[in-house]
Coordinates of C-alpha atoms in Angstrom, one line a residue:
Chain A
M1 CA 5.3 5.4 8.6
I2 CA 3.7 6.4 5.4
L3 CA 1.7 3.8 5.0
K4 CA 1.0 0.8 6.9
V5 CA -1.0 -2.2 5.6
E6 CA -2.1 -4.9 8.1
N7 CA -4.6 -8.1 7.1
L8 CA -6.0 -6.6 4.2
S9 CA -8.5 -9.0 3.0
K10 CA -11.4 -8.8 0.3
E11 CA -14.0 -11.6 -0.4
Y12 CA -14.9 -12.1 -3.9
P13 CA -17.7 -14.7 -5.0
K14 CA -14.4 -16.5 -6.6
F15 CA -11.7 -15.2 -5.4
K16 CA -10.1 -13.7 -1.3
L17 CA -7.8 -11.3 -0.9
N18 CA -6.4 -13.0 2.2
N19 CA -4.7 -10.9 5.4
V20 CA -2.3 -8.6 3.1
S21 CA 0.1 -7.2 4.7
F22 CA 2.9 -5.1 4.5
S23 CA 4.4 -1.5 5.0
I24 CA 6.0 1.7 3.4
N25 CA 8.4 4.2 4.4
E26 CA 9.1 7.6 3.5
G27 CA 11.3 7.5 0.5
E28 CA 10.9 4.2 0.2
I29 CA 9.9 2.4 -3.5
M30 CA 7.7 -1.0 -2.9
G31 CA 7.2 -3.3 -5.9
L32 CA 3.7 -5.0 -5.5
I33 CA 4.4 -8.0 -7.9
G34 CA 2.3 -11.0 -8.5
R35 CA 0.6 -12.6 -12.0
N36 CA -2.1 -11.1 -13.5
G37 CA -5.2 -12.1 -11.2
A38 CA -3.3 -12.0 -8.6
G39 CA -5.1 -9.4 -6.3
K40 CA -2.7 -6.5 -7.0
S41 CA -4.9 -4.4 -8.3
T42 CA -7.5 -5.6 -5.7
T43 CA -5.5 -4.8 -3.1
L44 CA -4.4 -1.4 -3.9
K45 CA -7.6 -0.3 -4.8
A46 CA -8.9 -1.7 -1.4
I47 CA -6.4 0.6 0.1
L48 CA -7.9 3.6 -1.4
N49 CA -11.4 2.7 0.0
M50 CA -12.9 2.1 -3.5
I51 CA -14.0 -1.3 -2.7
S52 CA -15.0 -2.8 0.5
I53 CA -12.7 -5.0 2.7
S54 CA -13.8 -7.7 4.9
N55 CA -11.3 -7.1 7.4
G56 CA -8.2 -5.8 7.8
T57 CA -6.6 -2.1 8.5
I58 CA -5.2 0.9 6.5
E59 CA -3.0 3.2 7.8
M60 CA -1.8 6.4 5.8
F61 CA 0.5 8.9 7.4
D62 CA 0.1 7.5 11.0
K63 CA -3.8 8.2 10.7
N64 CA -6.5 5.4 10.2
Y65 CA -7.2 6.0 6.1
K66 CA -11.3 5.6 6.3
Q67 CA -11.9 8.1 9.0
N68 CA -9.6 10.5 7.3
E69 CA -9.8 9.5 3.8
L70 CA -10.0 13.5 2.4
Y71 CA -6.6 14.2 4.3
C72 CA -5.3 11.3 3.1
K73 CA -6.2 11.3 -0.3
S74 CA -4.6 15.4 -0.4
N75 CA -1.2 14.0 0.0
I76 CA -1.2 10.9 -2.7
G77 CA -1.0 10.6 -6.2
V78 CA -3.1 7.6 -8.0
V79 CA -2.1 6.7 -11.3
F80 CA -4.2 3.9 -12.5
G81 CA -2.3 2.6 -15.3
G82 CA -2.9 5.3 -18.8
I83 CA -6.1 8.1 -18.0
D84 CA -9.3 6.4 -19.0
Y85 CA -11.2 9.8 -18.0
Y86 CA -12.5 11.8 -20.2
E87 CA -10.0 11.5 -23.2
L88 CA -12.1 14.4 -25.4
K89 CA -10.9 17.2 -23.2
K90 CA -8.0 19.2 -23.3
V91 CA -5.8 18.7 -20.2
S92 CA -5.7 22.4 -19.4
T93 CA -9.5 21.7 -18.9
I94 CA -9.2 19.0 -16.8
T95 CA -6.3 20.8 -14.6
S96 CA -8.3 23.3 -14.5
I97 CA -10.9 21.7 -12.0
T98 CA -9.0 18.9 -10.8
K99 CA -6.7 21.4 -9.1
K100 CA -10.2 22.8 -7.3
F101 CA -9.9 20.1 -5.0
Y102 CA -6.5 20.3 -3.5
K103 CA -5.7 23.3 -1.2
N104 CA -2.1 22.7 -1.2
W105 CA -1.9 22.8 -5.4
D106 CA 1.1 25.0 -6.3
E107 CA 0.6 26.4 -9.8
K108 CA 4.6 27.3 -10.7
L109 CA 5.1 23.9 -10.0
Y110 CA 2.8 22.4 -12.0
R111 CA 4.0 24.8 -14.9
T112 CA 7.4 23.5 -14.0
Y113 CA 6.2 20.2 -14.6
L114 CA 4.4 20.3 -17.9
E115 CA 7.6 21.8 -19.1
T116 CA 10.0 19.1 -17.9
F117 CA 7.9 16.5 -18.7
N118 CA 7.1 18.5 -22.3
I119 CA 3.0 18.2 -22.4
D120 CA 1.7 20.8 -24.0
S121 CA -1.7 21.5 -22.1
S122 CA -3.4 22.3 -25.0
K123 CA -3.6 18.6 -26.3
R124 CA -6.4 16.4 -25.9
I125 CA -6.3 13.7 -23.7
K126 CA -6.5 11.0 -26.1
E127 CA -3.7 12.8 -28.2
L128 CA -0.8 12.2 -25.3
S129 CA 1.3 9.1 -25.6
A130 CA 1.1 6.2 -23.0
G131 CA 4.2 7.4 -21.3
M132 CA 2.8 11.1 -21.4
K133 CA -0.2 10.0 -19.6
V134 CA 1.4 8.6 -16.7
K135 CA 3.9 12.0 -16.7
Y136 CA 0.5 14.1 -17.1
Q137 CA -0.8 11.8 -14.0
I138 CA 2.5 12.3 -11.8
A139 CA 2.8 15.8 -13.0
V140 CA -0.4 16.8 -11.4
A141 CA 0.4 14.3 -8.4
L142 CA 3.6 15.9 -7.4
S143 CA 1.7 19.6 -8.1
H144 CA -0.2 19.3 -4.8
N145 CA 2.3 17.9 -2.8
A146 CA 1.7 14.5 -2.4
K147 CA 3.8 12.5 -0.1
L148 CA 2.9 8.9 -1.8
L149 CA 2.3 7.8 -5.3
I150 CA 0.4 4.9 -5.7
L151 CA 0.6 3.5 -9.2
D152 CA -0.8 0.4 -11.0
E153 CA 1.1 -1.3 -13.6
P154 CA 2.6 2.5 -14.7
T155 CA 4.8 1.4 -16.8
S156 CA 2.5 -1.4 -18.8
G157 CA 2.4 -1.0 -22.4
L158 CA 5.1 1.4 -22.9
D159 CA 7.9 1.4 -24.7
P160 CA 11.5 1.2 -23.3
V161 CA 12.9 4.2 -23.7
S162 CA 9.6 6.2 -21.7
R163 CA 9.8 2.7 -19.0
E164 CA 13.8 4.1 -18.5
E165 CA 12.5 7.7 -18.2
L166 CA 9.6 7.1 -15.6
L167 CA 11.8 4.4 -13.8
T168 CA 14.8 7.2 -13.3
L169 CA 12.1 9.5 -12.2
F170 CA 10.7 7.6 -10.0
M171 CA 14.1 6.8 -8.3
Y172 CA 14.5 10.4 -8.4
L173 CA 11.2 11.3 -6.4
A174 CA 12.1 8.8 -3.9
Q175 CA 16.0 10.0 -3.1
T176 CA 16.0 14.0 -4.0
K177 CA 11.9 14.5 -3.0
K178 CA 11.3 11.8 -0.2
I179 CA 8.4 10.8 -2.2
S180 CA 7.3 7.0 -1.5
I181 CA 5.9 5.0 -4.3
L182 CA 3.8 1.9 -4.7
F183 CA 3.8 0.3 -7.6
S184 CA 2.2 -2.6 -9.0
T185 CA 3.7 -4.7 -11.7
H186 CA 4.4 -8.1 -13.0
I187 CA 7.2 -6.5 -15.3
T188 CA 9.7 -7.4 -12.9
S189 CA 12.6 -5.8 -14.8
D190 CA 11.1 -2.7 -13.6
L191 CA 11.5 -3.5 -10.3
E192 CA 15.4 -5.2 -10.6
K193 CA 16.1 -1.1 -11.2
C194 CA 14.1 0.8 -8.9
A195 CA 12.5 -1.0 -5.9
N196 CA 13.7 -0.6 -2.2
T197 CA 11.2 -3.8 -1.2
I198 CA 8.8 -6.2 -2.9
T199 CA 5.5 -7.1 -1.9
Y200 CA 4.4 -10.5 -3.9
I201 CA 1.1 -12.2 -3.7
K202 CA -0.2 -15.4 -5.2
D203 CA -3.8 -15.7 -5.4
G204 CA -4.3 -13.4 -3.7
N205 CA -2.0 -14.6 -0.8
L206 CA 0.7 -12.7 0.4
I207 CA 3.9 -14.4 -0.3
A208 CA 6.9 -12.4 1.2
S209 CA 7.2 -8.6 1.9
M210 CA 10.8 -7.7 2.5
E211 CA 13.7 -5.5 1.4
K212 CA 14.7 -6.6 -1.9
T213 CA 18.0 -7.9 -1.9
K214 CA 16.6 -9.9 0.9
F215 CA 13.4 -10.7 -1.2
I216 CA 15.9 -12.4 -3.5
K217 CA 18.2 -14.5 -1.4
H218 CA 15.4 -15.9 0.6
F219 CA 13.8 -17.2 -2.6
Q220 CA 16.7 -19.1 -4.2
Y221 CA 16.1 -22.1 -2.6
L222 CA 13.9 -22.5 -5.8
K223 CA 16.9 -23.2 -7.9
T224 CA 17.0 -26.8 -9.8
S225 CA 20.6 -26.8 -8.6
P226 CA 23.4 -25.2 -6.8
T227 CA 25.7 -24.5 -9.7
E228 CA 22.6 -22.6 -11.3
P229 CA 23.5 -18.7 -10.8
D230 CA 21.3 -16.7 -8.7
L231 CA 17.4 -16.3 -9.9
S232 CA 16.6 -13.0 -11.0
L233 CA 13.1 -11.4 -9.6
E234 CA 11.3 -12.9 -12.5
E235 CA 12.8 -16.4 -12.4
I236 CA 11.5 -16.3 -8.9
M237 CA 8.2 -15.4 -10.4
I238 CA 8.5 -18.2 -12.7
K239 CA 9.7 -21.0 -10.5
N240 CA 7.0 -20.2 -8.3
E241 CA 3.9 -20.1 -10.8
R242 CA 4.5 -22.0 -12.7
C243 CA 1.8 -24.7 -13.6
S244 CA 1.7 -27.6 -16.5
Y245 CA -1.6 -28.4 -18.3
D246 CA -2.4 -32.0 -19.6
F247 CA -3.7 -31.8 -22.9
Chain B
M1 CA -16.3 22.1 -2.6
I2 CA -20.1 22.3 -3.4
S3 CA -19.2 24.5 -6.5
N4 CA -16.0 22.4 -7.5
L5 CA -18.6 19.5 -7.2
L6 CA -20.6 21.0 -9.4
K7 CA -18.2 23.1 -11.8
K8 CA -16.7 19.6 -12.5
D9 CA -20.2 17.9 -13.5
F10 CA -21.1 20.8 -15.6
V11 CA -17.3 21.3 -17.3
L12 CA -16.8 17.5 -17.6
S13 CA -20.1 15.7 -17.3
A14 CA -22.7 17.6 -19.1
H15 CA -23.9 16.1 -22.2
P16 CA -24.0 19.2 -25.1
T17 CA -27.6 18.6 -25.1
L18 CA -28.2 19.3 -21.5
Y19 CA -27.5 22.9 -22.1
M20 CA -30.2 22.7 -25.0
F21 CA -32.6 21.0 -23.1
M22 CA -31.7 24.6 -20.1
I23 CA -33.4 26.5 -22.4
I24 CA -36.8 23.6 -23.8
G25 CA -38.9 25.4 -21.9
A26 CA -39.1 27.8 -24.9
L27 CA -42.2 25.1 -25.9
V28 CA -44.5 27.2 -23.8
L29 CA -44.4 29.3 -26.6
V30 CA -46.2 27.0 -28.6
P31 CA -49.7 27.6 -28.7
A32 CA -51.2 24.4 -28.5
Y33 CA -48.6 21.5 -27.0
P34 CA -48.3 18.7 -24.1
Y35 CA -45.6 20.9 -22.0
G36 CA -44.8 18.6 -19.8
M37 CA -42.6 17.5 -22.2
V38 CA -40.3 20.2 -21.1
F39 CA -39.8 18.1 -18.0
F40 CA -39.1 15.0 -20.1
F41 CA -36.9 16.2 -22.3
G42 CA -35.5 17.7 -18.8
C43 CA -34.4 14.3 -17.7
L44 CA -33.2 12.9 -21.1
G45 CA -30.6 15.7 -20.9
L46 CA -29.1 14.2 -17.3
Y47 CA -29.4 10.5 -18.4
F48 CA -27.5 12.1 -21.6
S49 CA -24.8 13.4 -19.1
T50 CA -24.9 10.5 -16.8
L51 CA -24.5 8.3 -19.7
N52 CA -21.3 10.8 -20.8
G53 CA -20.0 10.6 -17.5
R54 CA -20.3 6.7 -17.3
E55 CA -18.6 6.6 -20.6
N56 CA -15.6 9.0 -19.5
N57 CA -15.0 7.0 -16.6
D58 CA -16.3 10.1 -14.0
I59 CA -16.9 7.9 -11.2
F60 CA -13.6 6.5 -11.2
Y61 CA -11.9 10.4 -12.0
S62 CA -14.1 11.0 -9.0
A63 CA -12.6 8.2 -7.1
I64 CA -9.4 9.1 -7.2
L65 CA -9.3 12.8 -6.0
P66 CA -9.4 13.9 -2.7
L67 CA -13.8 12.8 -2.0
D68 CA -15.1 10.4 -0.7
K69 CA -18.0 8.3 -1.7
K70 CA -20.5 11.0 0.0
D71 CA -19.3 13.3 -2.0
I72 CA -19.2 11.6 -5.0
V73 CA -22.9 11.4 -4.8
K74 CA -23.5 15.1 -3.3
G75 CA -21.6 15.8 -6.4
K76 CA -24.1 14.5 -8.5
C77 CA -27.5 15.0 -6.7
L78 CA -26.8 18.8 -6.9
F79 CA -26.0 18.8 -10.1
F80 CA -29.2 17.6 -11.0
I81 CA -31.0 19.6 -8.4
T82 CA -29.2 22.4 -10.0
F83 CA -29.9 22.2 -13.7
E84 CA -33.7 21.7 -12.8
L85 CA -34.0 24.8 -11.2
I86 CA -32.6 26.3 -13.8
Q87 CA -34.7 25.3 -16.4
I88 CA -37.5 25.6 -14.0
L89 CA -36.6 29.2 -13.9
I90 CA -36.3 29.6 -17.3
T91 CA -39.0 28.7 -18.2
T92 CA -41.0 30.4 -15.4
L93 CA -39.5 33.5 -17.1
I94 CA -40.6 32.3 -20.4
A95 CA -44.2 31.9 -19.8
F96 CA -44.8 34.9 -17.3
I97 CA -43.8 36.5 -20.9
K98 CA -46.1 34.5 -22.3
I99 CA -49.3 35.0 -19.9
S100 CA -48.2 38.8 -19.9
F101 CA -47.5 40.0 -23.3
I102 CA -48.4 37.5 -26.2
D103 CA -52.0 37.2 -26.9
S104 CA -52.7 33.6 -27.4
P105 CA -55.4 31.0 -26.8
N106 CA -54.9 28.7 -23.7
N107 CA -53.7 25.6 -24.6
D108 CA -55.7 22.9 -25.8
V109 CA -53.5 20.0 -25.9
G110 CA -52.8 20.2 -22.0
I111 CA -52.1 21.7 -19.0
E112 CA -51.2 25.9 -19.7
C113 CA -48.1 27.0 -17.9
N114 CA -49.4 28.2 -15.1
I115 CA -48.2 27.9 -11.5
A116 CA -49.9 24.7 -11.4
F117 CA -47.7 23.7 -14.0
F118 CA -44.4 24.2 -11.9
G119 CA -45.8 22.7 -8.5
F120 CA -46.3 19.8 -10.9
G121 CA -42.8 19.7 -12.5
F122 CA -41.1 19.8 -9.4
I123 CA -43.0 16.6 -8.2
I124 CA -42.0 15.3 -11.2
Y125 CA -38.5 16.2 -11.2
S126 CA -38.6 14.5 -7.5
I127 CA -40.1 11.4 -8.9
F128 CA -37.1 11.2 -11.9
N129 CA -34.3 12.3 -8.8
Y130 CA -35.3 9.4 -6.3
I131 CA -35.6 6.6 -9.2
F132 CA -32.9 7.2 -11.1
L133 CA -30.2 8.2 -8.5
T134 CA -30.8 5.8 -6.1
K135 CA -30.9 3.0 -8.9
I136 CA -27.8 4.0 -10.6
Y137 CA -25.6 4.0 -7.1
K138 CA -26.5 0.8 -7.0
S139 CA -23.9 -0.2 -9.3
S140 CA -22.0 2.7 -10.4
Y141 CA -22.3 1.7 -14.5
K142 CA -26.1 0.3 -15.2
I143 CA -27.9 3.4 -16.3
G144 CA -29.8 2.1 -19.0
I145 CA -32.3 0.2 -16.8
P146 CA -32.9 2.9 -14.1
F147 CA -33.5 5.6 -16.8
V148 CA -36.6 3.4 -18.3
I149 CA -38.0 2.5 -14.6
S150 CA -37.9 6.3 -14.1
L151 CA -39.2 7.4 -17.2
I152 CA -42.2 4.9 -16.8
F153 CA -42.6 6.7 -13.8
V154 CA -42.2 10.7 -15.1
V155 CA -44.3 9.6 -18.3
L156 CA -47.3 8.2 -15.9
A157 CA -46.7 11.5 -14.1
I158 CA -46.9 13.6 -16.6
I159 CA -49.7 11.9 -18.5
L160 CA -51.8 12.6 -15.1
M161 CA -51.1 16.7 -15.4
E162 CA -52.2 16.5 -18.5
L163 CA -55.1 15.0 -18.4
I164 CA -56.5 16.3 -15.1
S165 CA -56.6 19.8 -16.8
H166 CA -59.1 18.2 -19.4
I167 CA -61.9 16.9 -16.4
P168 CA -64.0 19.9 -15.6
Y169 CA -64.0 20.0 -11.9
F170 CA -60.4 21.0 -12.1
S171 CA -60.3 23.5 -14.7
W172 CA -59.2 25.7 -12.4
I173 CA -55.8 23.9 -12.5
D174 CA -55.4 24.5 -16.5
G175 CA -56.7 28.4 -16.0
I176 CA -54.5 31.2 -16.1
A177 CA -56.7 33.8 -14.7
F178 CA -55.7 35.6 -11.5
S179 CA -58.5 33.7 -9.1
D180 CA -57.3 30.5 -10.4
L181 CA -53.6 31.1 -10.4
Q182 CA -54.6 31.9 -6.7
K183 CA -55.7 28.7 -5.7
Q184 CA -53.0 26.7 -7.7
I185 CA -50.7 28.3 -5.4
P186 CA -51.0 25.2 -3.0
I187 CA -49.7 23.1 -5.3
L188 CA -46.6 25.1 -6.3
I189 CA -45.9 25.0 -2.7
I190 CA -46.5 21.2 -1.8
G191 CA -44.9 20.3 -5.1
F192 CA -41.5 22.5 -3.9
I193 CA -41.6 21.5 -0.5
L194 CA -42.1 17.7 -1.9
F195 CA -38.4 18.3 -4.3
I196 CA -36.8 19.2 -1.4
F197 CA -37.2 16.6 1.2
I198 CA -37.6 13.7 -1.7
N199 CA -33.9 15.6 -2.7
I200 CA -32.8 15.0 0.7
L201 CA -34.2 11.3 0.4
T202 CA -32.3 10.5 -2.8
Y203 CA -29.1 11.9 -1.1
K204 CA -29.5 9.6 1.5
K205 CA -30.8 6.3 0.0
A206 CA -28.4 6.6 -2.8
T207 CA -25.2 7.4 -0.6
Q208 CA -26.7 4.3 1.2
N209 CA -26.2 2.3 -1.9
F210 CA -23.2 3.6 -2.7
E211 CA -21.1 3.1 0.3
K212 CA -22.0 -1.0 -0.9
V213 CA -20.5 -0.4 -4.0
D214 CA -16.9 -1.8 -5.2
L215 CA -15.8 0.4 -8.2

C-alpha cells in the first residue's frame, strides 16, 4: 500500500474534517474532489503533517508517516498549485538548494526532464507559465525518484492545452513508471480522463471513496428521471452540493 | 544536513542587507560612536531576512522538503547564530586592528570596542534570538510584533552597555589598557556561555511552539 489514511480528523473553530479514510495503491491515480472549502487541502496538509490532527493515522509506504516523516518525504513529490515561493530566484538556484536535501537525487534524470518539459533553468520562477511551474515541480519530484505525487489543484488556472498535457503526463507516470498520484481538484472533467479512483469530500465528511466507474454508478440514484442520461462526475457533484437561496 | 539548512537560508532567504550588516563592525573605526549599534544593525539584518523568507513562503518551501518541523526551526536558529558569530568575528578583527595600529582617542560616546563590548554583544544577541525566534514560531507569519518586542529589550541592553561605561566605578569596562582588558575577560566568558545556553533554550522553546502551528 502506497498511502493509507484512516479516520483522519481535524477540528478548527468553524470547520471539522471528520474521519476521512482512503487508500492508494501503486500506479493508481486518485482524484480528491469536493467544492472549495470542502476540506481537500486540509486533508493533504494533514497527510503531510503540515497541520496537527485531532485523530487518525497515516501510513505511507507501509510506514507510519509521523514516525518516518523524513523517509516518506524523501519519496514523495508535493505540488501545491503553482510555485509561490522564491519567485524572483532562478530555477537553477532553487534546484541547487533543493537537490541537496535528497540523497537519491539523479542530476542526469533532472536534466532530461528539463529538456523534455522545455524548462529553461536560467529563467526566474516568476517568468515560468503556470503550466511550466507545475511541470518544474514534477521534474524535481521525478528526479529524486518519488513514488507518490501529492498534487493540490495542479490544473487550476491552466489553459486547456496545458491541462491536457499534464493529464497525459500523469497517466504516463502512473502506467509506465508505476507512480501513484493523489490529485485534488474541483475540475472534475480532468478526473474523467485520468483518475482510477475518486474520493469525494463534502463539508469535511467523506461521502465516498471508490473506483471511478463504481463511483459514477453508485451516484446514478441522483438522476431525476430513469430516462435521463447517466450522470457525469460534474453532475454528481453539482446534484450533491446544490443549495438554494431565499432572497 | 546542517550545512544544507544554512545554505538554504544564506542563498534563498538572506536579505542583501544582511551581508552589508555582516561587515558593519567597521563602525568601530569611527572615533566617537555608540558601537552598540553594530548589534542593533545585526538584529535588523536578521529581521529583514526573516521578513524576506516570509514574503517568499520559505516555511512552505521548507515544509515540502524532507525536513520535519524541528529541522526547520534548527535551520533558522543556526542561520541566526552563524551570522552573529561571523559578524562578531569580523568586528573583532577590525577592533584588533584599530586598537593595535590606529592611534585614536577613547570613544567618548559610549563603550570602547574592547573585550567587554563583545561579551555584551553575545548577551544582546542571546536576548534577541530568544524573544524573536520563540515568538515568530508561535505563528510562522507574525514577524513585526515579535521584532518590536525583541528590539525594545535589545535597545535597553545596548543603552545599559553604553551607559555603564560612563559610571566612574565601572571605568575599567570602558578601558583598553591591558589591565582593564584582563578584568573584562569574565564578561566575555559569561556572555559566550549565556549565548550557548540561551540559544539551546531558544531552539527548544521555538520547536515546542512550532509543533503546535498549523501551516
